């Protein structure tokens, strides 16, 4: 068995030398490649027909199959013209850290297993707490993503603010722009949809704090138990930031837990120019922050931060007999005491590598570049006939809509804008998805990739204009033909 393993390891060494070069070349040439590589039906049939073999197959053959059929047929979220959702900004430095961490495979749940890695994670959490303005009592945990970060914080909020008897009458407040992971997390920890109260947003798509106050007062009068408000620092749809100081004041007044979903927007704390937009976040009780969104990290590298680390330990600490020897002391708090995972990877090491090599200032410049690209796109569209800005550039996100000459119905415009998103995505030049705002189907661009250039933005807007012109010309021709038929 050992001889077989040694032979396999030598093959892996040779193939990984080849793969490293391919990966670096791929990322160096992404801008010249299509954003999306859709798998053909032939490829999908080939993968679907491949069984799990009883006896192993050639490593070289399997490696080649995976490169050709699996890894080559994806949408590159890290592409400089991937503008859908919140695209990846991954750096090869993070990829390098990922490879190194996977190779050594540290168990990152306690100090004993990987003391230096444990220290790195604690230093990064303290640094991120400092960016957010949290006191020395603050702490947190690296988790897989914003969904789990929100779930972890909401669990702490429930246990801090509610007795077992209170849970059935508890109420939590979200806005109509709050990320769907919040409702999912609340459901997981035992709350019904009737206990999640939706607060409308204002014209800037920010939670209306006056309506929040009214809702809290109304629910208390009904004998309900308000216990938490979920504010957003950079919504996925529009990049808007809720009025954090006003929400914090209401939470203090009514003794509510304030959680901030800062999954992508919290990274603005790293920018001297944009960090003021998040003023008030220092008053929150907890927050989520995804380094794999705007901090150039590979998936998944997120953190949940809390104002008082003991709130996490209250919800998650466990001390089974088989872990006693691994505890630093009977009173020590290990990472397994702060979240739902026992076995967990060292997610923070790739971020540490990136920060050590690039420095924190460069991360701030990445934030400012992403915002500048969205502002450039907005400027180009404001000066173009037939286009409407629905939500102006905020934290690198812009929403707009083709409105033609004003003669088309809202449903016709919805169809055209959906078709524009489909056409530019299918072209391979850029990827843009639609979203729904105020009942309208709109085009949405998230421009946070540091490799995105002004030329990328200009050419993408140019492509959209060209597709819109062709679409309207064909639409007009169809109407003209229909008119002739009626005659």
PDB file of C-alpha atoms in Angstrom, residues 105-110 113 141-142 322-323 335-337 339-347:
ATOM      1  CA  UNK A 105      -5.059  20.578   6.359  1.00  0.00           C
ATOM      2  CA  UNK A 106      -4.912  22.123   9.863  1.00  0.00           C
ATOM      3  CA  UNK A 107      -7.809  21.432  12.222  1.00  0.00           C
ATOM      4  CA  UNK A 108      -8.655  24.976  13.276  1.00  0.00           C
ATOM      5  CA  UNK A 109     -11.059  24.439  16.146  1.00  0.00           C
ATOM      6  CA  UNK A 110      -8.647  24.790  19.054  1.00  0.00           C
ATOM      7  CA  UNK A 113      -4.137  21.578  17.020  1.00  0.00           C
ATOM      8  CA  UNK A 141     -15.296  33.442  14.143  1.00  0.00           C
ATOM      9  CA  UNK A 142     -14.417  32.691  10.523  1.00  0.00           C
ATOM     10  CA  UNK A 322     -13.268  13.561  24.651  1.00  0.00           C
ATOM     11  CA  UNK A 323     -12.092  17.186  24.102  1.00  0.00           C
ATOM     12  CA  UNK A 335     -13.122  28.438  18.344  1.00  0.00           C
ATOM     13  CA  UNK A 336     -15.360  25.371  18.607  1.00  0.00           C
ATOM     14  CA  UNK A 337     -17.114  27.232  21.461  1.00  0.00           C
ATOM     15  CA  UNK A 339     -20.072  28.593  16.427  1.00  0.00           C
ATOM     16  CA  UNK A 340     -21.876  25.506  15.150  1.00  0.00           C
ATOM     17  CA  UNK A 341     -18.802  23.736  13.740  1.00  0.00           C
ATOM     18  CA  UNK A 342     -16.542  21.423  15.697  1.00  0.00           C
ATOM     19  CA  UNK A 343     -14.200  20.346  12.904  1.00  0.00           C
ATOM     20  CA  UNK A 344     -13.442  23.442  10.854  1.00  0.00           C
ATOM     21  CA  UNK A 345     -10.801  24.482   8.299  1.00  0.00           C
ATOM     22  CA  UNK A 346      -8.369  27.356   8.823  1.00  0.00           C
ATOM     23  CA  UNK A 347     -10.281  29.781   6.611  1.00  0.00           C
TER      24      UNK A 347
END
